[in-house]
Coordinates of C-alpha atoms in Angstrom, one line a residue:
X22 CA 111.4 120.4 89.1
X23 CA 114.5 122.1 88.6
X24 CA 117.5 119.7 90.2
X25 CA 119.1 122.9 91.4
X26 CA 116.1 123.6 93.4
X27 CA 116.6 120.1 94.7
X28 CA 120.1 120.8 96.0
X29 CA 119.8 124.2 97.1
X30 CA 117.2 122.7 99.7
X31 CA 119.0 119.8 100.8
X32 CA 122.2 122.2 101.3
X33 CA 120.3 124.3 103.7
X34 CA 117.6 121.9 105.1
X35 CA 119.9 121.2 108.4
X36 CA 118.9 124.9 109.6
X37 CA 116.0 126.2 107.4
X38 CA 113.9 126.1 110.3
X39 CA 116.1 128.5 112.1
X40 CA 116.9 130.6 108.8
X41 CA 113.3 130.6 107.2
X42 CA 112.8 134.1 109.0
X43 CA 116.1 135.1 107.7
X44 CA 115.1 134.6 104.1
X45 CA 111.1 135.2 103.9
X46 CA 109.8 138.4 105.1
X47 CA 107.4 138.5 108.0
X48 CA 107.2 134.7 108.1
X49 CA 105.1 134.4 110.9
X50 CA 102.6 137.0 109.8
X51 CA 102.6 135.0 106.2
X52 CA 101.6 132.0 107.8
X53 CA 99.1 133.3 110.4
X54 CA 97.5 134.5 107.6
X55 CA 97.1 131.4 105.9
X56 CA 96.0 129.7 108.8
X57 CA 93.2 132.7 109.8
X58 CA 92.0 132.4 106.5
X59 CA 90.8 128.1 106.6
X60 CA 87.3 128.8 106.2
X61 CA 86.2 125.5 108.3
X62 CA 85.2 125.0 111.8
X63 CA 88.0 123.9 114.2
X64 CA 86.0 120.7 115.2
X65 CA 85.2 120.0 111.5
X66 CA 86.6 117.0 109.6
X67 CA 88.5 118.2 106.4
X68 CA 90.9 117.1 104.3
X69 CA 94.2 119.4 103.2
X70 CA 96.5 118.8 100.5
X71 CA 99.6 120.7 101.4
X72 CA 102.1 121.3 98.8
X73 CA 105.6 120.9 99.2
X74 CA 105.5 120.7 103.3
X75 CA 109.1 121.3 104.1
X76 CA 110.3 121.2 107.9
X77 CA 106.2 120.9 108.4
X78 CA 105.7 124.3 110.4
X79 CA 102.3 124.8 108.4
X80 CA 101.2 121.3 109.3
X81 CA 102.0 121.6 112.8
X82 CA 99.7 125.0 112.4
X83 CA 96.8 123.4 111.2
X84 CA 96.9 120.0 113.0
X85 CA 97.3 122.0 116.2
X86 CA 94.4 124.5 115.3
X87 CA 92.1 122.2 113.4
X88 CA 90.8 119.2 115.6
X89 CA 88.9 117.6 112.2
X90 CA 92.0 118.1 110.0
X91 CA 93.5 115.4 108.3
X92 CA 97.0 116.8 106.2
X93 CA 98.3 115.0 103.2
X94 CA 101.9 116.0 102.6
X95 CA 104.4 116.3 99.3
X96 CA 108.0 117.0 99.6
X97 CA 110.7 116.1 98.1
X98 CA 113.8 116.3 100.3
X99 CA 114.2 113.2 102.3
X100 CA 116.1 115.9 105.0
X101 CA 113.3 117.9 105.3
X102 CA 110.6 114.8 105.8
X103 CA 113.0 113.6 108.6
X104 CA 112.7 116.9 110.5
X105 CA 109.4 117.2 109.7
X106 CA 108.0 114.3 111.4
X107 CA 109.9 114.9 114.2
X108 CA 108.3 118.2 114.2
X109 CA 104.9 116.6 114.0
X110 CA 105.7 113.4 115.9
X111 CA 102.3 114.5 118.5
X112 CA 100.1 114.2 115.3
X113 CA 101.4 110.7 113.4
X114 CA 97.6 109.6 112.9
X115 CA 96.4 112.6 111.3
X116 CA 99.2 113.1 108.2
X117 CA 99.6 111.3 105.0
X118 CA 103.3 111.4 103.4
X119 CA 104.0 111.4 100.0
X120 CA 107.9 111.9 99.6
X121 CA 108.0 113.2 96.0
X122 CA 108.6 116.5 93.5
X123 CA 104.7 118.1 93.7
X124 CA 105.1 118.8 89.8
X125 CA 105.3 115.3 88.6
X126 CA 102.6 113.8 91.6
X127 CA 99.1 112.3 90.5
X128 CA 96.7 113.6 93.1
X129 CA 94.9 110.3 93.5
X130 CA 92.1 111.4 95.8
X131 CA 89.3 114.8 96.7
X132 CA 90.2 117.7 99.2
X133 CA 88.5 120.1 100.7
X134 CA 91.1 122.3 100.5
X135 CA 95.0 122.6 99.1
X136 CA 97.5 124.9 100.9
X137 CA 101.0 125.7 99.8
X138 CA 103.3 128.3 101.7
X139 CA 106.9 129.7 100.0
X140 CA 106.5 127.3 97.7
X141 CA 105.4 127.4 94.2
X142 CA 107.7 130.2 93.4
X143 CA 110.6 127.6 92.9
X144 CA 108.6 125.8 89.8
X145 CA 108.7 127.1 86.2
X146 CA 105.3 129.0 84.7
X147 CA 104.6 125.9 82.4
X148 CA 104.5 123.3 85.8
X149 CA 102.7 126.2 87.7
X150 CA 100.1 125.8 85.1
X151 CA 100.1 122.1 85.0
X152 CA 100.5 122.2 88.7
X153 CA 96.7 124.1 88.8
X154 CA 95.4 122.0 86.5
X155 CA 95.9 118.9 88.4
X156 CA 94.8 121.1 91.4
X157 CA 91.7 121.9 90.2
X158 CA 90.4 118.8 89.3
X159 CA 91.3 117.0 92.9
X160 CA 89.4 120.3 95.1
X161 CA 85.8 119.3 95.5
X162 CA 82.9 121.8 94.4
X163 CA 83.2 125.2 96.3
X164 CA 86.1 124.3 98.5
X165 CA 89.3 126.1 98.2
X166 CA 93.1 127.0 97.4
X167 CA 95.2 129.2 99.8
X168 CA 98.6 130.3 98.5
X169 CA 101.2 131.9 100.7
X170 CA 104.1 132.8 98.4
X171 CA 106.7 135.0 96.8
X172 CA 105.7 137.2 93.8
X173 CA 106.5 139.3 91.0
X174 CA 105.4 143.0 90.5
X175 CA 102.9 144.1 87.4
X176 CA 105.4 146.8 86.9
X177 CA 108.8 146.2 86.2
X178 CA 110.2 149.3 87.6
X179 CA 108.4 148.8 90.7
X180 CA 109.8 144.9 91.2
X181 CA 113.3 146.0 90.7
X182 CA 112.5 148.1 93.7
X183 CA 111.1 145.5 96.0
X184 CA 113.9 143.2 94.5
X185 CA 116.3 146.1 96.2
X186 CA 114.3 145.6 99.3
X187 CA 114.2 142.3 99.7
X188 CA 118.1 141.8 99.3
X189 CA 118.9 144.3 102.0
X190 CA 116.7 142.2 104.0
X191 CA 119.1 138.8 103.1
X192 CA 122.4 141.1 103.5
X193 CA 121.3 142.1 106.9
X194 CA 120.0 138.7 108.1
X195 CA 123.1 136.5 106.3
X196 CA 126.4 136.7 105.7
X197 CA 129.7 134.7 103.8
X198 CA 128.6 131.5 102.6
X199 CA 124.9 131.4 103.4
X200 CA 124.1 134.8 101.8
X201 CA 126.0 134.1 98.5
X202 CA 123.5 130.9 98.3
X203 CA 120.6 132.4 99.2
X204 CA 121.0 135.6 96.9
X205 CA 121.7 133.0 94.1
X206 CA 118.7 131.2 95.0
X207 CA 116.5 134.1 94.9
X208 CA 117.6 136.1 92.3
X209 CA 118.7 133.5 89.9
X210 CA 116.4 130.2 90.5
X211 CA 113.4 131.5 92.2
X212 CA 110.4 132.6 89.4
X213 CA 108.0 133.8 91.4
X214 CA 104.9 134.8 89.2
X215 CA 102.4 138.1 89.4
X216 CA 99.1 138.2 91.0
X217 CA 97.7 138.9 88.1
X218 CA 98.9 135.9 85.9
X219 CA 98.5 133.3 88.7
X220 CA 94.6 134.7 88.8
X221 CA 94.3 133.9 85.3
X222 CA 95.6 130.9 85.5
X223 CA 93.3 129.8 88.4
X224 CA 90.4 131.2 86.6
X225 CA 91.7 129.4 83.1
X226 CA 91.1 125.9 85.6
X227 CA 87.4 126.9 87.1
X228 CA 89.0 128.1 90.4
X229 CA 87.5 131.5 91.0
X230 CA 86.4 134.1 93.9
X231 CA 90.3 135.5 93.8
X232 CA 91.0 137.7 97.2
X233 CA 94.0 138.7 98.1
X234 CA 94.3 138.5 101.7
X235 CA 97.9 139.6 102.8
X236 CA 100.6 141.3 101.1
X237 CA 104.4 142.4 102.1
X238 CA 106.8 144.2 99.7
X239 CA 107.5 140.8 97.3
X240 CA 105.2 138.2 99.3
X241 CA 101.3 137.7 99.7
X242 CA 98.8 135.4 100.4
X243 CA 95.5 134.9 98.5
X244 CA 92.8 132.5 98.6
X245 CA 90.1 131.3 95.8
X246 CA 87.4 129.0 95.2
X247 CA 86.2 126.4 93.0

């Protein structure tokens, strides 16, 4: 991974809990989603691999909503593990931690399901590929991928208009110091990928049944099948 995508977090990890609505569009709504769309029964024991886990909100989600869940976790900010597990300190027996950068990881063991939520965006299109890959070989037969994330448009015209949007959004939300990082964060580090190409690229690794499930100006939510 990018080291500036390592120090941009570990700048802003201190508050990202309080600012990740500030910076991601309907966050709530984005992660409802994901959590709405876990096709298992609350009572059911599964196993999640949850990419890049941050400040842990999605964990705390699932763990809270999913009795039978058991969540192992990759970050790479030793910041955002520490708030994170005193964010899910009511759940210690039912989490895994694996403190390192997801593109470089060996997924070791199967799961029934891999999550990731406004993550994958801040990789490069090669280690989104290779990132896939790896997926797709550690999700048992039929189980499932469920990405909550930022994208790029198929037009061009039309994602310089959403690109408009979306920074009105981070000028009203931020200001002096914290909105210069953020806009150089999402305009010059993030690469968020198409719908279309990161469909491809799931089919290209034998994860199919592509449904979108969720989308807000630059963000959606799909899931898809092995």
């Amino acid at each position: 991974m990018d080291n500036n995508i390592f120090v941009h977090f570990n700048k802003t990890i201190d508050d990202y809990d309080v600012v990740a609505d500030k910076v991601v569009m309907k966050n709530s709504e984005l992660h409802e989603t994901i959590l709405k769309a876990i096709p298992f029964l609350k009572d059911k024991q599964f196993k999640v691999l949850d990419l890049w886990s941050g400040t842990g909100f999605l964990m705390e989600m699932i763990l809270r909503e999913f009795s039978g869940a058991y969540i192992v976790w990759i970050d790479f900010s030793e910041k955002m593990i520490k708030k994170a597990r005193e964010n899910l300190k009511d759940y210690e027996w039912r989490y895994e931690l694996i403190q390192w950068d997801f593109t470089e990881v060996d997924f070791w063991t199967w799961y029934d399901l891999v999550v990731s939520a406004v993550a994958i965006h801040n990789i490069t299109h090669d280690q989104k590929t290779e990132l896939c890959k790896k997926t797709s070989e550690r999700l048992k037969k039929w189980w499932y991928f469920i990405n909550g994330d930022f994208i790029e448009w198929e037009s061009e015209f039309i994602d310089n208009q959403y690109r408009v949007i979306y920074k009105d959004f981070l000028e009203t939300n931020l200001e002096w110091e914290e909105l210069a990082v953020w806009l150089w964060h999402a305009f010059w580090e993030d690469m968020p990928a198409s719908l279309s190409k990161q469909c491809k690229t799931l089919h290209k690794n034998g994860i199919n049944d592509f449904k979108l499930l969720w989308q807000f100006n630059n963000e959606a939510v799909y899931i898809a099948r092995k």
